[in-house]
Amino acid sequence: MKIQLKSKEEIERIRMAGAILADCHKEIAKVIKPGVTTAEIDRLVEVYLASRGATPAQKGYRGFPFAICASVNEVVCHGFPGTVPLQEGDIVTIDIVVNKSGWMADSAWSYRVGNVSQEAERLLQVTERALAAGIEAARIGNRVGDISYAVQEVARKAGLGIVKPLIGHGIGRNMHEPPDVPNFGRPRSGPKLQAGMVITIEPILTLGDTGAVFWDQDGWTIRSADGSLGAHYEHTLAITEEGPVILTC
């Protein structure tokens, strides 16, 4: 599949999905606390999206059975919601793809459960900073590799690991479209950034400096190989003549 450039009208449709997703994350933020289960958050999201005329796009995608990915502590991505209560000091990433009238938006956020350790706080802040650096590089005249390098350098300078198998991507009518947007790479490499491209940028970093991971037997849940904490922040954005426009805030 070629990179699909979106019209202004199509970007607005993605923005509609993104606005619902942003509001959904605000609802999640209200309930994240010790004692809450990720299964309860999953149900909240499904009910909330239905109330807005939207659906969770990942539910049923390649057999994934839930409305959200819920990744706690050393689970870095694609965790299954469960009935174990969150505990003080946990960090939990909630990753959601919203489908609104056939157009999709994707956003993940790592949440603090009560008070977290200094190292966990550093991981969260650096990962969010890596996302901001990637977005800043998402400008016409640059290439995908410039986004990748910007994310990589924030992680490298902080001594954090990059989960290299997991990457950002194009999005629109499909959850995953070209181009791939890795979290590591060389400047001035990869496809040119053009007006009308809609992509996700999603650094996934670990406190362990290798970023190595393994997959659980369920085929989805991905954990840091060294057991260290992982964090994941993601926005969907459009490349425009005026600069990057975040569609999920």
mmCIF file with all atom_site columns, N, CA, C and O in Angstrom, residues 1 11 25 107 146 157 163 165 169-170:
data_model
loop_
_atom_site.group_PDB
_atom_site.id
_atom_site.type_symbol
_atom_site.label_atom_id
_atom_site.label_alt_id
_atom_site.label_comp_id
_atom_site.label_asym_id
_atom_site.label_entity_id
_atom_site.label_seq_id
_atom_site.pdbx_PDB_ins_code
_atom_site.Cartn_x
_atom_site.Cartn_y
_atom_site.Cartn_z
_atom_site.occupancy
_atom_site.B_iso_or_equiv
_atom_site.pdbx_formal_charge
_atom_site.auth_seq_id
_atom_site.auth_comp_id
_atom_site.auth_asym_id
_atom_site.auth_atom_id
_atom_site.pdbx_PDB_model_num
ATOM 1  N N  . MET A 1 1   ? 0.840  -1.192 0.000  1.00 0.00 ? 1   MET A N  1
ATOM 2  C CA . MET A 1 1   ? 0.000  0.000  0.000  1.00 0.00 ? 1   MET A CA 1
ATOM 3  C C  . MET A 1 1   ? 0.886  1.257  0.000  1.00 0.00 ? 1   MET A C  1
ATOM 4  O O  . MET A 1 1   ? 1.862  1.332  0.734  1.00 0.00 ? 1   MET A O  1
ATOM 5  N N  . ILE A 1 11  ? -8.876 14.760 6.980  1.00 0.00 ? 11  ILE A N  1
ATOM 6  C CA . ILE A 1 11  ? -8.171 15.036 8.239  1.00 0.00 ? 11  ILE A CA 1
ATOM 7  C C  . ILE A 1 11  ? -9.155 15.469 9.312  1.00 0.00 ? 11  ILE A C  1
ATOM 8  O O  . ILE A 1 11  ? -9.033 15.093 10.486 1.00 0.00 ? 11  ILE A O  1
ATOM 9  N N  . HIS A 1 25  ? -9.594 9.651  27.168 1.00 0.00 ? 25  HIS A N  1
ATOM 10 C CA . HIS A 1 25  ? -8.436 9.635  28.069 1.00 0.00 ? 25  HIS A CA 1
ATOM 11 C C  . HIS A 1 25  ? -8.686 10.530 29.294 1.00 0.00 ? 25  HIS A C  1
ATOM 12 O O  . HIS A 1 25  ? -8.236 10.209 30.408 1.00 0.00 ? 25  HIS A O  1
ATOM 13 N N  . SER A 1 107 ? -4.159 6.740  20.204 1.00 0.00 ? 107 SER A N  1
ATOM 14 C CA . SER A 1 107 ? -3.407 7.467  21.223 1.00 0.00 ? 107 SER A CA 1
ATOM 15 C C  . SER A 1 107 ? -3.190 6.570  22.437 1.00 0.00 ? 107 SER A C  1
ATOM 16 O O  . SER A 1 107 ? -4.096 5.845  22.853 1.00 0.00 ? 107 SER A O  1
ATOM 17 N N  . ASP A 1 146 ? 13.997 11.808 10.406 1.00 0.00 ? 146 ASP A N  1
ATOM 18 C CA . ASP A 1 146 ? 14.223 12.940 11.306 1.00 0.00 ? 146 ASP A CA 1
ATOM 19 C C  . ASP A 1 146 ? 13.350 12.820 12.557 1.00 0.00 ? 146 ASP A C  1
ATOM 20 O O  . ASP A 1 146 ? 13.781 13.183 13.659 1.00 0.00 ? 146 ASP A O  1
ATOM 21 N N  . LYS A 1 157 ? 20.149 10.199 25.389 1.00 0.00 ? 157 LYS A N  1
ATOM 22 C CA . LYS A 1 157 ? 20.750 11.124 26.348 1.00 0.00 ? 157 LYS A CA 1
ATOM 23 C C  . LYS A 1 157 ? 20.310 10.830 27.782 1.00 0.00 ? 157 LYS A C  1
ATOM 24 O O  . LYS A 1 157 ? 21.026 11.136 28.733 1.00 0.00 ? 157 LYS A O  1
ATOM 25 N N  . VAL A 1 163 ? 12.286 0.417  22.714 1.00 0.00 ? 163 VAL A N  1
ATOM 26 C CA . VAL A 1 163 ? 11.683 -0.849 22.289 1.00 0.00 ? 163 VAL A CA 1
ATOM 27 C C  . VAL A 1 163 ? 11.563 -0.807 20.767 1.00 0.00 ? 163 VAL A C  1
ATOM 28 O O  . VAL A 1 163 ? 10.577 -0.328 20.204 1.00 0.00 ? 163 VAL A O  1
ATOM 29 N N  . PRO A 1 165 ? 11.190 -3.006 18.231 1.00 0.00 ? 165 PRO A N  1
ATOM 30 C CA . PRO A 1 165 ? 10.219 -3.682 17.367 1.00 0.00 ? 165 PRO A CA 1
ATOM 31 C C  . PRO A 1 165 ? 8.881  -2.957 17.235 1.00 0.00 ? 165 PRO A C  1
ATOM 32 O O  . PRO A 1 165 ? 8.110  -3.254 16.327 1.00 0.00 ? 165 PRO A O  1
ATOM 33 N N  . HIS A 1 169 ? 3.097  4.688  12.874 1.00 0.00 ? 169 HIS A N  1
ATOM 34 C CA . HIS A 1 169 ? 2.579  4.249  11.580 1.00 0.00 ? 169 HIS A CA 1
ATOM 35 C C  . HIS A 1 169 ? 1.617  5.279  11.015 1.00 0.00 ? 169 HIS A C  1
ATOM 36 O O  . HIS A 1 169 ? 1.121  6.152  11.729 1.00 0.00 ? 169 HIS A O  1
ATOM 37 N N  . GLY A 1 170 ? 1.350  5.142  9.746  1.00 0.00 ? 170 GLY A N  1
ATOM 38 C CA . GLY A 1 170 ? 0.267  5.910  9.154  1.00 0.00 ? 170 GLY A CA 1
ATOM 39 C C  . GLY A 1 170 ? -1.073 5.396  9.651  1.00 0.00 ? 170 GLY A C  1
ATOM 40 O O  . GLY A 1 170 ? -1.190 4.278  10.156 1.00 0.00 ? 170 GLY A O  1
#
